[in-house]
Each structure stands twice: as structure tokens, then as C-alpha cells.
Tab-separated table of C-alpha atoms in Angstrom:
chain	number	residue	atom	x	y	z
U	212	MET	CA	13.405	25.811	-21.734
U	213	ALA	CA	13.700	22.751	-19.756
U	214	ASP	CA	16.121	22.627	-17.114
U	215	GLU	CA	19.356	20.751	-17.632
U	216	ARG	CA	19.291	19.416	-14.438
U	217	ASN	CA	16.441	17.442	-14.900
U	218	VAL	CA	17.869	15.777	-17.549
U	219	ARG	CA	18.057	11.935	-16.721
U	220	ASN	CA	20.071	9.412	-18.390
U	221	ARG	CA	20.328	5.392	-18.489
U	222	VAL	CA	23.635	5.263	-20.193
U	223	ARG	CA	25.697	3.687	-17.403
U	224	ALA	CA	22.942	0.859	-16.914
U	225	ARG	CA	22.620	0.257	-20.538
U	226	ARG	CA	26.875	0.186	-20.899
U	227	LEU	CA	27.039	-2.182	-17.976
U	228	ALA	CA	24.024	-4.361	-18.823
U	229	ARG	CA	26.480	-4.640	-22.610
U	230	GLY	CA	29.105	-5.832	-20.335
U	231	TRP	CA	31.283	-2.731	-22.184
U	232	SER	CA	33.812	-0.302	-20.659
U	233	GLN	CA	33.564	3.384	-20.798
U	234	GLU	CA	36.559	3.235	-23.714
U	235	GLU	CA	34.474	0.381	-25.627
U	236	LEU	CA	31.150	2.759	-25.753
U	237	ALA	CA	33.202	5.862	-26.597
U	238	ALA	CA	34.760	3.768	-29.694
U	239	GLN	CA	30.895	2.558	-30.644
U	240	ALA	CA	29.578	6.170	-30.179
U	241	GLY	CA	32.753	8.446	-31.552
U	242	ILE	CA	32.380	9.866	-28.167
U	243	SER	CA	35.412	10.449	-25.823
U	244	ARG	CA	36.146	8.232	-22.901
U	245	THR	CA	35.698	11.206	-20.951
U	246	GLY	CA	32.651	12.513	-22.867
U	247	ILE	CA	31.192	9.117	-21.902
U	248	SER	CA	32.161	9.737	-18.049
U	249	ALA	CA	30.860	13.131	-17.694
U	250	ILE	CA	27.563	11.906	-19.204
U	251	GLU	CA	27.166	9.080	-16.964
U	252	THR	CA	27.638	11.036	-13.933
U	253	GLY	CA	25.100	13.943	-15.006
U	254	ARG	CA	28.267	16.585	-15.259
U	255	LEU	CA	27.158	16.977	-18.906
U	256	VAL	CA	24.068	17.098	-21.247
U	257	PRO	CA	25.311	15.632	-23.945
U	258	SER	CA	24.467	17.321	-27.541
U	259	ALA	CA	21.961	16.027	-29.946
U	260	VAL	CA	24.565	14.778	-32.537
U	261	ALA	CA	26.001	12.783	-29.183
U	262	VAL	CA	22.555	11.818	-28.003
U	263	LEU	CA	21.781	10.012	-31.733
U	264	SER	CA	25.104	8.756	-31.714
U	265	LEU	CA	24.634	6.807	-28.281
U	266	ALA	CA	20.663	5.760	-29.238
U	267	ARG	CA	22.329	3.895	-32.283
U	268	ALA	CA	25.305	2.374	-30.607
U	269	PHE	CA	22.888	1.268	-28.235
U	270	GLU	CA	20.088	0.039	-30.864
U	271	CYS	CA	17.612	2.046	-28.975
U	272	GLN	CA	15.239	4.780	-29.146
U	273	VAL	CA	16.596	8.235	-27.646
U	274	GLU	CA	13.794	8.099	-25.117
U	275	GLU	CA	14.792	4.688	-23.539
U	276	LEU	CA	18.527	6.624	-22.917
U	277	PHE	CA	17.305	10.460	-21.914
U	278	SER	CA	14.035	11.795	-20.227
U	279	LEU	CA	13.293	14.870	-18.693
U	280	GLY	CA	12.677	12.846	-15.533
U	281	THR	CA	9.951	13.362	-12.662
U	282	LEU	CA	11.441	11.002	-11.113
U	283	GLY	CA	14.831	12.671	-9.650
U	284	SER	CA	17.947	10.915	-8.969
U	285	ASP	CA	18.153	12.743	-5.656
U	286	GLY	CA	14.672	10.615	-4.035
U	287	GLY	CA	12.659	13.795	-4.108
U	288	ASN	CA	9.659	12.003	-5.590
U	289	TRP	CA	9.910	8.862	-2.864
U	290	ALA	CA	6.697	8.648	-1.070
U	291	TRP	CA	9.396	7.206	1.726
U	292	SER	CA	13.044	6.353	1.074
U	293	PRO	CA	14.148	2.867	0.043
U	294	ARG	CA	15.944	0.866	2.203
U	295	GLY	CA	19.041	0.232	-0.136
U	296	GLU	CA	19.913	-0.533	-3.827
U	297	PRO	CA	19.059	-1.745	-6.109
U	298	CYS	CA	15.327	-1.176	-5.331
U	299	ARG	CA	11.771	-2.283	-7.346
U	300	TRP	CA	9.511	0.265	-7.660
U	301	TRP	CA	5.669	1.370	-8.068
U	302	HIS	CA	4.538	4.414	-9.060
U	303	ALA	CA	0.785	6.604	-8.996
U	304	SER	CA	0.064	9.730	-9.289
U	305	VAL	CA	-1.522	11.460	-6.127
U	306	ALA	CA	-2.926	14.810	-5.693
U	307	GLY	CA	-1.316	16.040	-8.710
U	308	ARG	CA	2.175	14.551	-7.937
U	309	THR	CA	4.039	11.213	-8.946
U	310	LEU	CA	5.180	9.614	-6.230
U	311	VAL	CA	7.575	6.328	-5.811
U	312	TYR	CA	6.993	3.873	-3.840
U	313	PRO	CA	9.563	1.057	-2.616
U	314	SER	CA	7.584	-2.224	-3.444
U	315	GLU	CA	6.994	-4.858	-0.576
U	316	THR	CA	4.959	-7.761	0.413
U	317	THR	CA	1.654	-6.859	-0.108
U	318	CYS	CA	-1.691	-9.305	-0.118
U	319	MET	CA	-2.220	-8.728	-3.629
U	320	PRO	CA	1.415	-8.655	-5.445
U	321	ARG	CA	1.491	-6.980	-8.608
U	322	PRO	CA	4.643	-6.348	-10.959
U	323	HIS	CA	7.081	-3.371	-10.303
U	324	ASP	CA	6.854	-0.652	-12.470
U	325	GLY	CA	10.799	-0.081	-12.209
U	326	VAL	CA	14.050	-0.426	-10.465
U	327	PHE	CA	16.177	2.250	-8.889
U	328	HIS	CA	20.006	1.356	-9.122
U	329	ASP	CA	23.179	3.636	-9.202
U	330	GLY	CA	20.836	6.727	-8.477
U	331	LEU	CA	18.871	6.095	-11.443
U	332	PHE	CA	15.088	5.302	-11.882
U	333	GLU	CA	14.787	2.476	-14.468
U	334	ARG	CA	11.157	1.983	-16.065
U	335	ARG	CA	10.154	-1.458	-16.665
U	336	SER	CA	6.319	-1.097	-17.466
U	337	ASN	CA	4.127	0.480	-19.450
U	338	VAL	CA	1.454	1.466	-16.425
U	339	ALA	CA	0.551	5.227	-16.365
U	340	PRO	CA	0.971	6.689	-12.855
U	341	SER	CA	-2.620	8.199	-13.374
U	342	GLU	CA	-4.013	4.612	-13.666
U	343	VAL	CA	-2.981	3.201	-10.287
U	344	LEU	CA	-4.912	3.510	-7.155
U	345	VAL	CA	-2.822	3.100	-3.703
U	346	ILE	CA	-4.791	1.631	-0.526
U	347	ALA	CA	-3.258	1.578	2.861
U	348	SER	CA	-5.435	-0.803	5.068
U	349	CYS	CA	-5.129	-4.289	7.321
U	350	ASP	CA	-8.290	-5.457	5.845
U	351	PRO	CA	-7.078	-9.214	5.235
U	352	ALA	CA	-9.411	-9.602	2.610
U	353	LEU	CA	-8.088	-6.053	0.837
U	354	CYS	CA	-6.995	-8.749	-1.913
U	355	ILE	CA	-10.628	-9.456	-3.060
U	356	LEU	CA	-11.326	-6.061	-3.379
U	357	ILE	CA	-8.582	-5.034	-5.302
U	358	SER	CA	-9.065	-7.839	-7.598
U	359	GLU	CA	-12.688	-7.336	-8.425
U	360	TYR	CA	-11.400	-3.590	-8.456
U	361	GLU	CA	-9.025	-4.119	-11.180
U	362	ARG	CA	-11.278	-6.708	-12.760
U	363	GLN	CA	-14.318	-4.073	-13.364
U	364	SER	CA	-12.145	-0.789	-13.726
U	365	GLY	CA	-9.352	-1.609	-15.693
U	366	PHE	CA	-7.441	0.465	-13.088
U	367	HIS	CA	-4.178	-0.904	-11.254
U	368	ALA	CA	-3.798	-1.004	-7.656
U	369	ILE	CA	-1.614	-0.838	-5.156
U	370	ALA	CA	-2.214	-2.261	-1.393
U	371	LEU	CA	-0.174	-1.472	1.443
U	372	GLN	CA	-0.550	-3.230	4.617
U	373	ARG	CA	-0.705	-0.438	7.682
U	374	SER	CA	-2.947	-0.431	10.520
U	375	SER	CA	-5.800	2.262	11.034
U	376	GLY	CA	-3.472	4.625	12.375
U	377	GLU	CA	-0.821	4.628	10.189
U	378	ALA	CA	-2.809	4.574	7.113
U	379	LEU	CA	-4.903	7.809	8.198
U	380	SER	CA	-1.163	9.085	8.666
U	381	LEU	CA	-0.539	8.200	5.312
U	382	LEU	CA	-3.483	9.817	3.902
U	383	ALA	CA	-2.677	13.554	5.806
U	384	ARG	CA	0.441	13.641	4.209
U	385	GLY	CA	-1.046	13.128	0.432
U	386	LEU	CA	1.003	9.653	0.311
U	387	ILE	CA	-1.970	7.465	-0.596
U	388	HIS	CA	-5.493	7.665	-2.272
U	389	VAL	CA	-7.564	5.532	0.688
U	390	ALA	CA	-6.962	4.488	4.067
U	391	GLY	CA	-8.562	1.642	5.827
U	392	VAL	CA	-9.986	2.417	9.069
U	393	HIS	CA	-11.797	0.363	11.882
U	394	LEU	CA	-11.488	1.928	15.138
U	395	GLU	CA	-15.646	2.177	15.637
U	396	GLU	CA	-17.163	-0.429	17.726
U	397	ARG	CA	-20.628	-1.053	16.438
U	398	GLY	CA	-22.961	1.271	18.131
U	399	HIS	CA	-20.597	3.826	18.811
U	400	ASP	CA	-21.226	5.805	15.790
U	401	GLY	CA	-18.808	8.761	14.877
U	402	CYS	CA	-15.573	6.826	16.078
U	403	ASN	CA	-14.075	6.344	12.510
U	404	SER	CA	-15.057	9.873	11.408
U	405	ALA	CA	-13.542	11.489	14.439
U	406	ALA	CA	-10.262	9.389	13.994
U	407	ALA	CA	-10.253	10.929	10.302
U	408	ALA	CA	-10.956	14.198	11.295
U	409	ARG	CA	-8.188	14.148	14.209
U	410	ALA	CA	-5.785	13.091	10.855
U	411	LEU	CA	-6.959	15.186	8.227
U	412	ASP	CA	-7.486	18.945	7.715
U	413	ASP	CA	-9.573	18.629	4.680
U	414	SER	CA	-13.057	17.418	4.272
U	415	PHE	CA	-13.489	13.724	3.826
U	416	CYS	CA	-15.553	10.749	2.868
U	417	LEU	CA	-15.901	7.538	4.725
U	418	LEU	CA	-17.185	4.650	2.384
U	419	ARG	CA	-18.916	1.654	4.791
U	420	THR	CA	-17.625	-1.641	3.611
U	421	ALA	CA	-18.333	-4.098	6.471
U	422	PHE	CA	-18.957	-4.727	10.103
U	423	TRP	CA	-16.447	-7.237	11.231
U	424	GLN	CA	-16.028	-9.515	14.079
U	425	GLU	CA	-12.460	-9.017	16.238
U	426	GLY	CA	-11.162	-10.910	19.343
U	427	LEU	CA	-9.152	-13.585	20.674
U	428	ALA	CA	-7.348	-15.782	18.274
U	429	VAL	CA	-6.445	-18.655	20.665
U	430	ALA	CA	-4.276	-21.896	20.394
U	431	PRO	CA	-6.481	-24.819	20.682
U	432	SER	CA	-4.509	-26.731	22.784
U	433	ARG	CA	-4.748	-23.985	25.393
U	434	ARG	CA	-8.614	-25.099	25.904
U	435	VAL	CA	-9.938	-21.238	26.843
U	436	GLY	CA	-13.326	-21.221	26.789
U	437	SER	CA	-14.083	-17.420	27.153
U	438	VAL	CA	-12.575	-14.020	27.279
U	439	GLN	CA	-12.264	-13.461	30.899
U	440	GLN	CA	-10.437	-17.138	31.297
U	441	ALA	CA	-7.819	-15.741	28.672
U	442	ILE	CA	-7.108	-12.529	30.293
U	443	GLU	CA	-6.706	-14.324	33.823
U	444	GLY	CA	-4.565	-17.042	32.468
U	445	ARG	CA	-1.197	-17.535	32.888
U	446	LEU	CA	-0.986	-17.043	28.889
U	447	ASN	CA	1.458	-15.475	26.377
U	448	TRP	CA	0.151	-12.743	24.291
U	449	VAL	CA	1.140	-11.422	21.032
U	450	GLY	CA	0.119	-7.645	20.583
U	451	ARG	CA	-0.222	-5.252	17.840
U	452	GLU	CA	1.758	-1.924	16.860
U	453	PRO	CA	0.343	1.450	18.506
U	454	GLY	CA	-2.045	2.986	16.274
U	455	SER	CA	-3.818	-0.266	15.176
U	456	ALA	CA	-7.311	-0.867	16.670
U	457	ALA	CA	-6.271	-4.062	18.001
U	458	GLY	CA	-3.639	-2.802	19.827
U	459	GLU	CA	-6.157	-0.512	21.317
U	460	LEU	CA	-8.417	-3.345	22.621
U	461	LEU	CA	-5.468	-5.454	23.931
U	462	ALA	CA	-5.072	-2.034	25.676
U	463	LYS	CA	-8.464	-2.322	27.299
U	464	LEU	CA	-8.556	-5.984	28.180
U	465	LEU	CA	-4.880	-6.309	29.702
U	466	GLY	CA	-4.522	-2.915	31.127
U	467	ASN	CA	-0.472	-2.569	32.036
U	468	ARG	CA	0.333	-5.905	31.289
U	469	ALA	CA	2.611	-6.029	28.002
U	470	ALA	CA	2.181	-8.355	25.598
U	471	LYS	CA	5.508	-10.582	24.919
U	472	HIS	CA	5.742	-10.531	20.972
U	473	ILE	CA	4.282	-7.562	18.266
U	474	ALA	CA	2.736	-8.909	14.993
U	475	ARG	CA	2.260	-6.294	12.018
U	476	SER	CA	-1.311	-7.404	10.551
U	477	HIS	CA	-3.898	-9.451	11.735
U	478	ARG	CA	-2.249	-12.637	9.868
U	479	GLY	CA	0.865	-11.816	11.726
U	480	VAL	CA	-1.229	-12.464	14.986
U	481	ALA	CA	-2.536	-16.082	13.715
U	482	GLU	CA	1.161	-16.819	12.727
U	483	ALA	CA	2.177	-16.288	15.837
U	484	VAL	CA	0.023	-18.569	17.829
U	485	CYS	CA	0.008	-21.281	15.110
U	486	GLY	CA	3.751	-21.307	15.277
U	487	GLY	CA	3.717	-21.365	19.482
U	488	TRP	CA	5.263	-17.918	19.930
U	489	ALA	CA	1.919	-16.693	21.559
U	490	ASP	CA	-0.727	-18.670	23.025
U	491	VAL	CA	-3.819	-16.114	22.374
U	492	GLY	CA	-3.560	-12.464	20.362
U	493	ILE	CA	-6.288	-10.150	18.557
U	494	CYS	CA	-7.214	-10.232	15.466
U	495	VAL	CA	-10.572	-10.547	12.898
U	496	ARG	CA	-12.634	-13.894	12.930
U	497	LEU	CA	-11.504	-14.478	8.870
U	498	VAL	CA	-7.824	-14.830	9.848
U	499	SER	CA	-8.542	-16.668	13.073
U	500	ASP	CA	-10.581	-19.341	11.212
U	501	ASP	CA	-8.247	-19.585	8.363
U	502	ALA	CA	-5.744	-20.754	10.611
U	503	GLY	CA	-7.528	-22.961	12.626
U	504	LEU	CA	-7.671	-21.213	15.874
U	505	ASP	CA	-10.122	-21.042	18.033
U	506	PHE	CA	-11.816	-17.898	18.250
U	507	LEU	CA	-13.689	-15.795	21.166
U	508	ALA	CA	-15.562	-12.873	19.454
U	509	VAL	CA	-14.907	-9.579	21.766
U	510	ARG	CA	-16.646	-6.698	19.375
U	511	GLU	CA	-18.049	-5.560	16.138
U	512	GLU	CA	-16.114	-3.015	14.176
U	513	ALA	CA	-17.093	-0.467	11.671
U	514	TYR	CA	-14.839	-1.025	8.638
U	515	ASP	CA	-14.733	2.263	6.422
U	516	LEU	CA	-12.297	3.234	3.258
U	517	CYS	CA	-11.746	6.700	3.768
U	518	PHE	CA	-10.556	9.316	1.196
U	519	THR	CA	-10.436	13.420	0.955
U	520	SER	CA	-13.672	15.380	-0.393
U	521	ALA	CA	-11.559	16.919	-3.047
U	522	ALA	CA	-10.361	13.416	-4.582
U	523	SER	CA	-13.454	11.866	-4.866
U	524	VAL	CA	-14.036	13.262	-8.626
U	525	ASP	CA	-11.265	11.111	-9.544
U	526	PRO	CA	-11.714	8.118	-11.455
U	527	ARG	CA	-9.899	6.147	-9.731
U	528	LEU	CA	-12.232	7.019	-6.398
U	529	ARG	CA	-15.293	6.848	-8.602
U	530	ALA	CA	-14.493	3.372	-9.603
U	531	LEU	CA	-13.669	2.198	-5.856
U	532	VAL	CA	-16.960	3.348	-4.709
U	533	GLN	CA	-18.884	1.516	-7.773
U	534	THR	CA	-16.809	-1.543	-7.142
U	535	VAL	CA	-17.715	-1.900	-3.345
U	536	ARG	CA	-21.255	-1.319	-4.021
U	537	SER	CA	-21.264	-3.681	-7.040
U	538	PRO	CA	-23.658	-6.849	-6.711
U	539	GLU	CA	-20.177	-9.129	-7.385
U	540	TYR	CA	-18.033	-7.623	-4.728
U	541	ARG	CA	-20.769	-7.768	-1.979
U	542	ARG	CA	-21.531	-11.515	-2.804
U	543	LEU	CA	-17.748	-12.047	-2.417
U	544	ILE	CA	-17.578	-10.488	0.907
U	545	GLU	CA	-20.728	-11.592	2.451
U	546	ASP	CA	-19.738	-15.251	2.603
U	547	LEU	CA	-16.649	-14.392	4.534
U	548	PRO	CA	-16.525	-15.167	8.525
U	549	GLY	CA	-17.354	-12.433	10.466
U	550	TYR	CA	-18.040	-9.823	7.919
U	551	ASP	CA	-21.674	-8.143	7.883
U	552	VAL	CA	-22.464	-6.517	4.676
U	553	SER	CA	-25.673	-4.848	5.850
U	554	GLU	CA	-24.329	-1.339	5.460
U	555	ILE	CA	-21.868	-2.066	2.468
U	556	GLY	CA	-21.296	0.911	0.228
U	557	ALA	CA	-23.205	3.381	2.481
U	558	LEU	CA	-21.220	6.943	2.277
U	559	ALA	CA	-20.682	9.572	4.970
U	560	THR	CA	-18.981	12.727	4.576
U	561	ALA	CA	-17.150	14.808	7.652
U	562	GLY	CA	-19.738	15.682	10.320
U	563	GLN	CA	-22.289	13.104	9.213
U	564	ARG	CA	-22.780	10.467	12.443
U	565	GLN	CA	-24.775	8.000	10.540
U	566	PRO	CA	-23.813	6.616	6.842
U	567	ARG	CA	-26.065	7.670	4.198
U	568	GLN	CA	-26.804	6.253	0.956
U	569	ILE	CA	-26.219	8.294	-2.369
């Protein structure tokens, strides 16, 4: 038998939406006011007669009021805790669990799957958790991949803005499907694999997406002509958070000198420079060019999508590989400034130093 503690109800939310008091609902459903109060607070699991009476009073299906929820009011299924209520949320199944994600600003906004308020999860969409892929990455062109992935596969995707280190941490904790990683300088093969190996206990795959140029985005008014001139000049720098590839590169360039401001993304760096908060910062060329800033290339990096080998049989992951390897996606990416797609679609597994085509 189902555990009665797992019965979730939306009676209070429905009552408030109608503007009814508990007394008014009690009169409509033929249930005592104390019974309504006990049902709303979860102290009482109603009888079948009471359930049908409430559904009739609200003119809705029983399932719209009551469910054996995998989304618990104790927040046990949150991927991470929301900042407060009410909170819009998305959901996805990851490693056999249904996880709920507080909605946040992403490069590819998608409708929320529900709202959490008064300790209850109100579902607002018909998207099944098994149809949603969760990617954490700092790729400023991730929206192109998500759009093409959804168009080609019919699946949905949640795109979370995270640094390489943060993304790998989420993947290691089983909270996402895919982590974007670009900790490897071109010509220094194995750095992305080594970072993934340090973070993950399981074997993993790395799907090559591109090599991209990372360097200095400089305010044109500063008239900086070289990387060395930027390092030696009296400039305000915008940094990146620990765990990001840009943050590691900045530490190599500046040593013990600290950046005055910290940005959470490549576009955040460009916005800080454009807004006058900083004179220079590290980001990928695409973002710098889009913002109309001067760009001084420092290095090329390998950008890979990392996922566990166990998850590689998931239809959502198979569809992702197919999308990255598709001619349509390649054409879209190869036109971006600073992106080299010569190895796009190459797949490497744990322990391999060189990507291989399969």
C-alpha cells in the first residue's frame, strides 16, 4: 500500500485561488471546517468520499488535487534549495531520480514546469522529467546547441550557466547530465580528461564541441596593443570565480594581483568592461566581438561536453551526440568568431589522451 505520508494535496492553493474561506469550502464539499484544515495541513488523509466531494466542489479531476508525490514538501527532491517562496521550478530525471531545479536566468529561457509555494509543488506543464536534459556550461553559444538539440530530437533541455569546475562538481553529485569543460589548452592534450577524472568516480566520455580562442577583452578607449602591455598597464581588471578556466588563466597572467571585480560568466566580463566597471578581463572571443571590444588572444582551448559512461545509453544523451555531430549544428558553430570545429563530434572515454571518432 502507498505510504499515506506521501499523499500531497493542493486543496489550500485551489481554495485560495477561488477566494474561499475554509468555512465556504466546507459548505461546498459537505465537510467540516476542522476537516478542511486538517486535510490542507496534511494531518488528515481524506476518505474517498471526501476526495470526490472536494473534486466536485472545485470542478476538477481528483488527480489535480491529490497525488502520491515524488516531489516532497520537505524539499528532498530539490537539486539545491530555492532562495524562497514562491519559486518557479523545472524538473528532470537524472540517474533514476526526479530532481527539481529552482528556475534561474539562462541563455535559453524555457517555461517553468511548476511553482512551489506554501510548501507545495504546483505542476504547470505536461513535460515529463524523462524528456529533459540538464547541461551546465559557460559556453556563450550554448543557446545554439540547445535550440538545435530540441529541434532535432524533440527532447527538452535546461541550460545552467556554470564554470567548468562548478559543472563537473554538479555532474559528480548526480545533479546534471552534462558538464561543459574547457580547462585544456590546445596542444596540451588530456587536461579536460584529468579534471574530469579528479571530479568523477565513474568512467566518463568527453564529446569535443570546438576549440575556441580565449583572451583579453579590452575597452577600445584604453588603446592596449598587446597582452604584455595590458599586464604592465595601470588597468582595472574584472576576474572570474574560482574553478573557471578564465580565472585560472587570469591567475597565471597577474600572479598575486587581484581583480577589482568578479564576473560569473564570459558575458559578465564583457558587460563589466562595456559598463566602465573594468578596463579589461578574460573571456572568449565571441563575447568580446559581440560587445564591440578589442580582443587580444592568449590561447586556444578545447571545449568538451562531459557525461558519465553509464549515462551514454540514455536516449537524451544519444540525441545530444547526434546533434553535435550533425551538419546543421556544425554550420551554425563554424561561423562564430574564435571557434574551430575541426574536431567537432570526436568522442573520448576515460583514460584516452586523444579524442577518437566512433
